[in-house]
């Protein structure tokens, strides 16, 4: 009886174990080829009025939340975040910078919000985990750094300092509890649009503005 070489027997024994791996590699190669061909042919739509598929939305959402969770680990929430003074200062900036996209008790859906995709969240309604330190840190990071390809700007690049951003976070925590009248009272009592958490003596309350200032100009306040 002829004996087969030991090397051939070893190779033959490995083939069944390699089949699942080769199958996965083959499927992955086909998937990458199909995706690559679709992209090069211009099939993915980038129109804001055509939503992503559920699969793409799920992948983007998962990747975004994992990234933010990692980034916020080094964010320390101020001990005085719930102070009335922070809330008061944050009200003016919210009215000036956020209300068009995120609404308020006195502002309904706007044209710009209806045209954005993904649709910005309505921050005037009760949110899960409000007043939770992890949620506060998340809000701070998002306001400061923004979200790519979402329409959410990085406000720090426009000159907003950390103190002013924390004031906004403080206001977001109480916003869902406000009526139309109480919201307007907070806005009127604020220092208007300020890029510094502690405005200078010339600050005055006022209406909306989307102006920006140099990030290194502490105490600069827009009054309108």
PDB file of C-alpha atoms in Angstrom:
ATOM      1  CA  UNK A   1       0.000   0.000   0.000  1.00  0.00           C
ATOM      2  CA  UNK A   2       1.324   3.382  -1.046  1.00  0.00           C
ATOM      3  CA  UNK A   3       1.812   5.850   1.769  1.00  0.00           C
ATOM      4  CA  UNK A   4       1.028   9.504   1.114  1.00  0.00           C
ATOM      5  CA  UNK A   5       3.622  12.110   2.112  1.00  0.00           C
ATOM      6  CA  UNK A   6       3.119  13.496   5.603  1.00  0.00           C
ATOM      7  CA  UNK A   7       3.130  17.075   4.282  1.00  0.00           C
ATOM      8  CA  UNK A   8       0.226  16.273   1.941  1.00  0.00           C
ATOM      9  CA  UNK A   9      -1.767  14.758   4.796  1.00  0.00           C
ATOM     10  CA  UNK A  10      -1.203  17.831   6.957  1.00  0.00           C
ATOM     11  CA  UNK A  11      -2.313  20.132   4.124  1.00  0.00           C
ATOM     12  CA  UNK A  12      -5.382  18.016   3.459  1.00  0.00           C
ATOM     13  CA  UNK A  13      -6.354  18.168   7.137  1.00  0.00           C
ATOM     14  CA  UNK A  14      -6.085  21.959   7.173  1.00  0.00           C
ATOM     15  CA  UNK A  15      -8.311  22.569   4.146  1.00  0.00           C
ATOM     16  CA  UNK A  16     -11.647  21.912   5.980  1.00  0.00           C
ATOM     17  CA  UNK A  17     -10.619  24.328   8.737  1.00  0.00           C
ATOM     18  CA  UNK A  18      -9.677  26.990   6.197  1.00  0.00           C
ATOM     19  CA  UNK A  19     -12.989  26.859   4.321  1.00  0.00           C
ATOM     20  CA  UNK A  20     -14.964  29.089   6.763  1.00  0.00           C
ATOM     21  CA  UNK A  21     -12.152  31.642   6.755  1.00  0.00           C
ATOM     22  CA  UNK A  22     -11.926  31.648   2.968  1.00  0.00           C
ATOM     23  CA  UNK A  23     -15.700  32.020   2.746  1.00  0.00           C
ATOM     24  CA  UNK A  24     -15.661  35.065   5.012  1.00  0.00           C
ATOM     25  CA  UNK A  25     -12.798  36.609   3.031  1.00  0.00           C
ATOM     26  CA  UNK A  26     -14.646  35.950  -0.219  1.00  0.00           C
ATOM     27  CA  UNK A  27     -17.887  37.511   1.018  1.00  0.00           C
ATOM     28  CA  UNK A  28     -15.997  40.534   2.378  1.00  0.00           C
ATOM     29  CA  UNK A  29     -14.199  40.981  -0.944  1.00  0.00           C
ATOM     30  CA  UNK A  30     -17.485  40.889  -2.858  1.00  0.00           C
ATOM     31  CA  UNK A  31     -19.065  43.370  -0.419  1.00  0.00           C
ATOM     32  CA  UNK A  32     -16.143  45.800  -0.726  1.00  0.00           C
ATOM     33  CA  UNK A  33     -16.231  45.497  -4.509  1.00  0.00           C
ATOM     34  CA  UNK A  34     -19.968  46.217  -4.665  1.00  0.00           C
ATOM     35  CA  UNK A  35     -19.692  49.190  -2.296  1.00  0.00           C
ATOM     36  CA  UNK A  36     -16.694  50.548  -4.183  1.00  0.00           C
ATOM     37  CA  UNK A  37     -18.461  50.218  -7.527  1.00  0.00           C
ATOM     38  CA  UNK A  38     -21.591  51.924  -6.162  1.00  0.00           C
ATOM     39  CA  UNK A  39     -19.573  54.853  -4.824  1.00  0.00           C
ATOM     40  CA  UNK A  40     -17.558  55.282  -8.025  1.00  0.00           C
ATOM     41  CA  UNK A  41     -20.784  55.251 -10.073  1.00  0.00           C
ATOM     42  CA  UNK A  42     -22.301  57.949  -7.846  1.00  0.00           C
ATOM     43  CA  UNK A  43     -25.220  55.919  -6.540  1.00  0.00           C
ATOM     44  CA  UNK A  44     -25.182  56.986  -2.859  1.00  0.00           C
ATOM     45  CA  UNK A  45     -27.390  60.049  -2.525  1.00  0.00           C
ATOM     46  CA  UNK A  46     -26.076  62.981  -0.521  1.00  0.00           C
ATOM     47  CA  UNK A  47     -29.311  64.954  -0.800  1.00  0.00           C
ATOM     48  CA  UNK A  48     -30.542  66.174   2.586  1.00  0.00           C
ATOM     49  CA  UNK A  49     -34.128  65.279   1.658  1.00  0.00           C
ATOM     50  CA  UNK A  50     -33.280  61.598   1.093  1.00  0.00           C
ATOM     51  CA  UNK A  51     -32.644  59.771   4.404  1.00  0.00           C
ATOM     52  CA  UNK A  52     -29.979  57.113   4.807  1.00  0.00           C
ATOM     53  CA  UNK A  53     -31.041  53.483   4.892  1.00  0.00           C
ATOM     54  CA  UNK A  54     -31.679  51.968   8.320  1.00  0.00           C
ATOM     55  CA  UNK A  55     -28.406  50.045   8.097  1.00  0.00           C
ATOM     56  CA  UNK A  56     -26.330  53.129   7.307  1.00  0.00           C
ATOM     57  CA  UNK A  57     -28.136  55.154   9.994  1.00  0.00           C
ATOM     58  CA  UNK A  58     -27.484  52.438  12.583  1.00  0.00           C
ATOM     59  CA  UNK A  59     -23.793  52.224  11.687  1.00  0.00           C
ATOM     60  CA  UNK A  60     -23.323  56.003  11.809  1.00  0.00           C
ATOM     61  CA  UNK A  61     -25.219  56.290  15.107  1.00  0.00           C
ATOM     62  CA  UNK A  62     -23.231  53.492  16.709  1.00  0.00           C
ATOM     63  CA  UNK A  63     -19.886  54.897  15.555  1.00  0.00           C
ATOM     64  CA  UNK A  64     -20.834  58.417  16.680  1.00  0.00           C
ATOM     65  CA  UNK A  65     -21.959  57.378  20.157  1.00  0.00           C
ATOM     66  CA  UNK A  66     -18.913  55.174  20.712  1.00  0.00           C
ATOM     67  CA  UNK A  67     -16.642  58.050  19.699  1.00  0.00           C
ATOM     68  CA  UNK A  68     -18.399  60.579  21.947  1.00  0.00           C
ATOM     69  CA  UNK A  69     -18.371  58.144  24.885  1.00  0.00           C
ATOM     70  CA  UNK A  70     -14.604  57.867  24.550  1.00  0.00           C
ATOM     71  CA  UNK A  71     -14.058  61.617  24.169  1.00  0.00           C
ATOM     72  CA  UNK A  72     -16.105  62.716  27.199  1.00  0.00           C
ATOM     73  CA  UNK A  73     -14.176  60.596  29.696  1.00  0.00           C
ATOM     74  CA  UNK A  74     -11.835  63.495  30.395  1.00  0.00           C
ATOM     75  CA  UNK A  75     -14.569  66.123  30.803  1.00  0.00           C
ATOM     76  CA  UNK A  76     -15.110  67.404  34.359  1.00  0.00           C
ATOM     77  CA  UNK A  77     -18.577  68.797  35.096  1.00  0.00           C
ATOM     78  CA  UNK A  78     -18.498  72.047  37.164  1.00  0.00           C
ATOM     79  CA  UNK A  79     -19.853  71.741  40.696  1.00  0.00           C
ATOM     80  CA  UNK A  80     -22.000  74.849  40.219  1.00  0.00           C
ATOM     81  CA  UNK A  81     -23.598  73.710  36.962  1.00  0.00           C
ATOM     82  CA  UNK A  82     -27.112  74.075  38.363  1.00  0.00           C
ATOM     83  CA  UNK A  83     -26.630  77.620  39.631  1.00  0.00           C
ATOM     84  CA  UNK A  84     -29.293  80.180  38.613  1.00  0.00           C
ATOM     85  CA  UNK A  85     -26.546  82.502  37.350  1.00  0.00           C
ATOM     86  CA  UNK A  86     -25.306  79.914  34.855  1.00  0.00           C
ATOM     87  CA  UNK A  87     -28.860  79.227  33.726  1.00  0.00           C
ATOM     88  CA  UNK A  88     -29.506  82.941  33.272  1.00  0.00           C
ATOM     89  CA  UNK A  89     -26.395  83.465  31.167  1.00  0.00           C
ATOM     90  CA  UNK A  90     -27.064  80.350  29.110  1.00  0.00           C
ATOM     91  CA  UNK A  91     -30.571  81.503  28.184  1.00  0.00           C
ATOM     92  CA  UNK A  92     -29.301  84.413  26.105  1.00  0.00           C
ATOM     93  CA  UNK A  93     -26.891  82.291  24.103  1.00  0.00           C
ATOM     94  CA  UNK A  94     -29.511  79.611  23.511  1.00  0.00           C
ATOM     95  CA  UNK A  95     -31.938  82.178  22.110  1.00  0.00           C
ATOM     96  CA  UNK A  96     -29.220  83.673  19.912  1.00  0.00           C
ATOM     97  CA  UNK A  97     -27.487  80.537  18.677  1.00  0.00           C
ATOM     98  CA  UNK A  98     -29.614  77.423  19.132  1.00  0.00           C
ATOM     99  CA  UNK A  99     -33.315  78.158  18.857  1.00  0.00           C
ATOM    100  CA  UNK A 100     -33.547  77.997  15.046  1.00  0.00           C
ATOM    101  CA  UNK A 101     -32.504  74.343  15.043  1.00  0.00           C
ATOM    102  CA  UNK A 102     -33.411  73.085  18.521  1.00  0.00           C
ATOM    103  CA  UNK A 103     -36.603  75.095  19.173  1.00  0.00           C
ATOM    104  CA  UNK A 104     -37.949  76.626  22.382  1.00  0.00           C
ATOM    105  CA  UNK A 105     -41.297  76.944  24.206  1.00  0.00           C
ATOM    106  CA  UNK A 106     -41.955  80.088  22.168  1.00  0.00           C
ATOM    107  CA  UNK A 107     -40.557  78.943  18.806  1.00  0.00           C
ATOM    108  CA  UNK A 108     -42.125  76.347  16.521  1.00  0.00           C
ATOM    109  CA  UNK A 109     -40.471  74.358  13.767  1.00  0.00           C
ATOM    110  CA  UNK A 110     -38.260  76.525  11.562  1.00  0.00           C
ATOM    111  CA  UNK A 111     -37.487  76.359   7.855  1.00  0.00           C
ATOM    112  CA  UNK A 112     -33.839  75.615   8.485  1.00  0.00           C
ATOM    113  CA  UNK A 113     -34.646  72.784  10.912  1.00  0.00           C
ATOM    114  CA  UNK A 114     -37.075  71.184   8.470  1.00  0.00           C
ATOM    115  CA  UNK A 115     -34.387  71.245   5.783  1.00  0.00           C
ATOM    116  CA  UNK A 116     -31.615  69.690   7.851  1.00  0.00           C
ATOM    117  CA  UNK A 117     -30.764  65.983   7.835  1.00  0.00           C
ATOM    118  CA  UNK A 118     -30.489  64.500  10.322  1.00  0.00           C
ATOM    119  CA  UNK A 119     -33.180  66.601  11.984  1.00  0.00           C
ATOM    120  CA  UNK A 120     -31.742  68.403  15.040  1.00  0.00           C
ATOM    121  CA  UNK A 121     -33.274  67.193  18.328  1.00  0.00           C
ATOM    122  CA  UNK A 122     -35.965  69.300  19.951  1.00  0.00           C
ATOM    123  CA  UNK A 123     -34.252  70.358  23.181  1.00  0.00           C
ATOM    124  CA  UNK A 124     -37.336  72.093  24.572  1.00  0.00           C
ATOM    125  CA  UNK A 125     -38.898  68.742  25.490  1.00  0.00           C
ATOM    126  CA  UNK A 126     -37.944  66.452  28.372  1.00  0.00           C
ATOM    127  CA  UNK A 127     -34.784  64.479  27.629  1.00  0.00           C
ATOM    128  CA  UNK A 128     -33.574  61.221  29.101  1.00  0.00           C
ATOM    129  CA  UNK A 129     -30.759  61.490  31.649  1.00  0.00           C
ATOM    130  CA  UNK A 130     -31.256  65.229  32.185  1.00  0.00           C
ATOM    131  CA  UNK A 131     -28.964  66.460  35.017  1.00  0.00           C
ATOM    132  CA  UNK A 132     -26.910  63.278  34.711  1.00  0.00           C
ATOM    133  CA  UNK A 133     -23.163  64.062  34.792  1.00  0.00           C
ATOM    134  CA  UNK A 134     -22.473  61.840  31.783  1.00  0.00           C
ATOM    135  CA  UNK A 135     -25.226  63.593  29.832  1.00  0.00           C
ATOM    136  CA  UNK A 136     -23.886  67.011  30.879  1.00  0.00           C
ATOM    137  CA  UNK A 137     -20.384  66.072  29.738  1.00  0.00           C
ATOM    138  CA  UNK A 138     -21.793  64.792  26.447  1.00  0.00           C
ATOM    139  CA  UNK A 139     -23.706  68.032  25.844  1.00  0.00           C
ATOM    140  CA  UNK A 140     -20.583  70.076  26.619  1.00  0.00           C
ATOM    141  CA  UNK A 141     -18.421  68.081  24.224  1.00  0.00           C
ATOM    142  CA  UNK A 142     -20.970  68.273  21.401  1.00  0.00           C
ATOM    143  CA  UNK A 143     -21.473  72.034  21.778  1.00  0.00           C
ATOM    144  CA  UNK A 144     -17.724  72.627  21.905  1.00  0.00           C
ATOM    145  CA  UNK A 145     -16.609  70.306  19.103  1.00  0.00           C
ATOM    146  CA  UNK A 146     -19.734  69.860  16.974  1.00  0.00           C
ATOM    147  CA  UNK A 147     -20.706  66.767  14.960  1.00  0.00           C
ATOM    148  CA  UNK A 148     -19.317  66.130  11.488  1.00  0.00           C
ATOM    149  CA  UNK A 149     -21.737  66.173   8.539  1.00  0.00           C
ATOM    150  CA  UNK A 150     -24.737  66.891  10.770  1.00  0.00           C
ATOM    151  CA  UNK A 151     -25.075  70.672  10.696  1.00  0.00           C
ATOM    152  CA  UNK A 152     -23.995  70.880  14.352  1.00  0.00           C
ATOM    153  CA  UNK A 153     -21.181  73.468  14.532  1.00  0.00           C
ATOM    154  CA  UNK A 154     -18.149  73.459  16.805  1.00  0.00           C
ATOM    155  CA  UNK A 155     -19.007  76.612  18.731  1.00  0.00           C
ATOM    156  CA  UNK A 156     -15.554  76.832  20.312  1.00  0.00           C
ATOM    157  CA  UNK A 157     -14.102  77.553  16.868  1.00  0.00           C
ATOM    158  CA  UNK A 158     -16.347  80.607  16.685  1.00  0.00           C
ATOM    159  CA  UNK A 159     -14.894  81.984  19.911  1.00  0.00           C
ATOM    160  CA  UNK A 160     -17.054  80.470  22.650  1.00  0.00           C
ATOM    161  CA  UNK A 161     -15.087  79.696  25.807  1.00  0.00           C
ATOM    162  CA  UNK A 162     -15.674  76.723  28.104  1.00  0.00           C
ATOM    163  CA  UNK A 163     -17.476  78.790  30.744  1.00  0.00           C
ATOM    164  CA  UNK A 164     -20.065  79.996  28.227  1.00  0.00           C
ATOM    165  CA  UNK A 165     -20.533  76.460  26.917  1.00  0.00           C
ATOM    166  CA  UNK A 166     -21.169  75.171  30.442  1.00  0.00           C
ATOM    167  CA  UNK A 167     -23.723  77.967  30.872  1.00  0.00           C
ATOM    168  CA  UNK A 168     -25.529  76.597  27.821  1.00  0.00           C
ATOM    169  CA  UNK A 169     -25.460  73.090  29.290  1.00  0.00           C
ATOM    170  CA  UNK A 170     -26.929  74.462  32.531  1.00  0.00           C
ATOM    171  CA  UNK A 171     -29.734  76.099  30.586  1.00  0.00           C
ATOM    172  CA  UNK A 172     -30.451  72.934  28.582  1.00  0.00           C
ATOM    173  CA  UNK A 173     -31.144  71.108  31.841  1.00  0.00           C
ATOM    174  CA  UNK A 174     -33.990  73.468  32.758  1.00  0.00           C
ATOM    175  CA  UNK A 175     -35.274  74.299  29.267  1.00  0.00           C
ATOM    176  CA  UNK A 176     -37.884  71.489  29.080  1.00  0.00           C
ATOM    177  CA  UNK A 177     -39.537  72.763  32.278  1.00  0.00           C
ATOM    178  CA  UNK A 178     -40.053  76.298  30.966  1.00  0.00           C
ATOM    179  CA  UNK A 179     -43.308  77.813  29.769  1.00  0.00           C
ATOM    180  CA  UNK A 180     -43.369  80.405  27.010  1.00  0.00           C
ATOM    181  CA  UNK A 181     -43.463  83.221  29.586  1.00  0.00           C
ATOM    182  CA  UNK A 182     -40.747  81.861  31.871  1.00  0.00           C
ATOM    183  CA  UNK A 183     -38.510  81.178  28.879  1.00  0.00           C
ATOM    184  CA  UNK A 184     -38.846  84.755  27.668  1.00  0.00           C
ATOM    185  CA  UNK A 185     -38.182  86.048  31.181  1.00  0.00           C
ATOM    186  CA  UNK A 186     -34.919  84.104  31.371  1.00  0.00           C
ATOM    187  CA  UNK A 187     -33.841  85.381  27.963  1.00  0.00           C
ATOM    188  CA  UNK A 188     -34.694  88.971  28.911  1.00  0.00           C
ATOM    189  CA  UNK A 189     -32.749  88.658  32.176  1.00  0.00           C
ATOM    190  CA  UNK A 190     -29.669  87.279  30.408  1.00  0.00           C
ATOM    191  CA  UNK A 191     -26.745  89.222  29.009  1.00  0.00           C
ATOM    192  CA  UNK A 192     -27.704  88.357  25.448  1.00  0.00           C
ATOM    193  CA  UNK A 193     -25.243  86.714  23.099  1.00  0.00           C
ATOM    194  CA  UNK A 194     -21.960  86.278  24.963  1.00  0.00           C
ATOM    195  CA  UNK A 195     -18.933  84.194  24.032  1.00  0.00           C
ATOM    196  CA  UNK A 196     -17.573  84.422  27.561  1.00  0.00           C
ATOM    197  CA  UNK A 197     -19.194  82.806  30.581  1.00  0.00           C
ATOM    198  CA  UNK A 198     -18.704  85.986  32.622  1.00  0.00           C
ATOM    199  CA  UNK A 199     -19.616  89.027  30.474  1.00  0.00           C
ATOM    200  CA  UNK A 200     -18.099  92.445  30.968  1.00  0.00           C
ATOM    201  CA  UNK A 201     -19.852  95.481  32.378  1.00  0.00           C
ATOM    202  CA  UNK A 202     -21.130  96.525  28.957  1.00  0.00           C
ATOM    203  CA  UNK A 203     -23.216  93.360  28.464  1.00  0.00           C
ATOM    204  CA  UNK A 204     -26.899  93.910  27.881  1.00  0.00           C
ATOM    205  CA  UNK A 205     -29.819  91.683  27.095  1.00  0.00           C
ATOM    206  CA  UNK A 206     -30.977  91.476  23.535  1.00  0.00           C
ATOM    207  CA  UNK A 207     -32.264  89.469  20.642  1.00  0.00           C
ATOM    208  CA  UNK A 208     -30.816  86.759  18.427  1.00  0.00           C
ATOM    209  CA  UNK A 209     -27.507  86.986  16.640  1.00  0.00           C
ATOM    210  CA  UNK A 210     -25.243  84.510  14.897  1.00  0.00           C
ATOM    211  CA  UNK A 211     -22.078  86.634  15.003  1.00  0.00           C
ATOM    212  CA  UNK A 212     -18.816  85.154  16.207  1.00  0.00           C
ATOM    213  CA  UNK A 213     -15.739  86.622  17.845  1.00  0.00           C
ATOM    214  CA  UNK A 214     -12.120  85.746  18.318  1.00  0.00           C
ATOM    215  CA  UNK A 215     -11.734  82.800  20.710  1.00  0.00           C
ATOM    216  CA  UNK A 216      -9.087  84.700  22.662  1.00  0.00           C
ATOM    217  CA  UNK A 217     -11.244  87.726  23.510  1.00  0.00           C
ATOM    218  CA  UNK A 218     -12.464  87.047  27.078  1.00  0.00           C
ATOM    219  CA  UNK A 219     -15.388  89.114  28.215  1.00  0.00           C
ATOM    220  CA  UNK A 220     -16.539  89.990  24.704  1.00  0.00           C
ATOM    221  CA  UNK A 221     -20.309  90.312  24.595  1.00  0.00           C
ATOM    222  CA  UNK A 222     -22.547  90.874  21.596  1.00  0.00           C
ATOM    223  CA  UNK A 223     -25.453  93.144  22.467  1.00  0.00           C
ATOM    224  CA  UNK A 224     -28.307  93.505  19.993  1.00  0.00           C
TER     225      UNK A 224
END
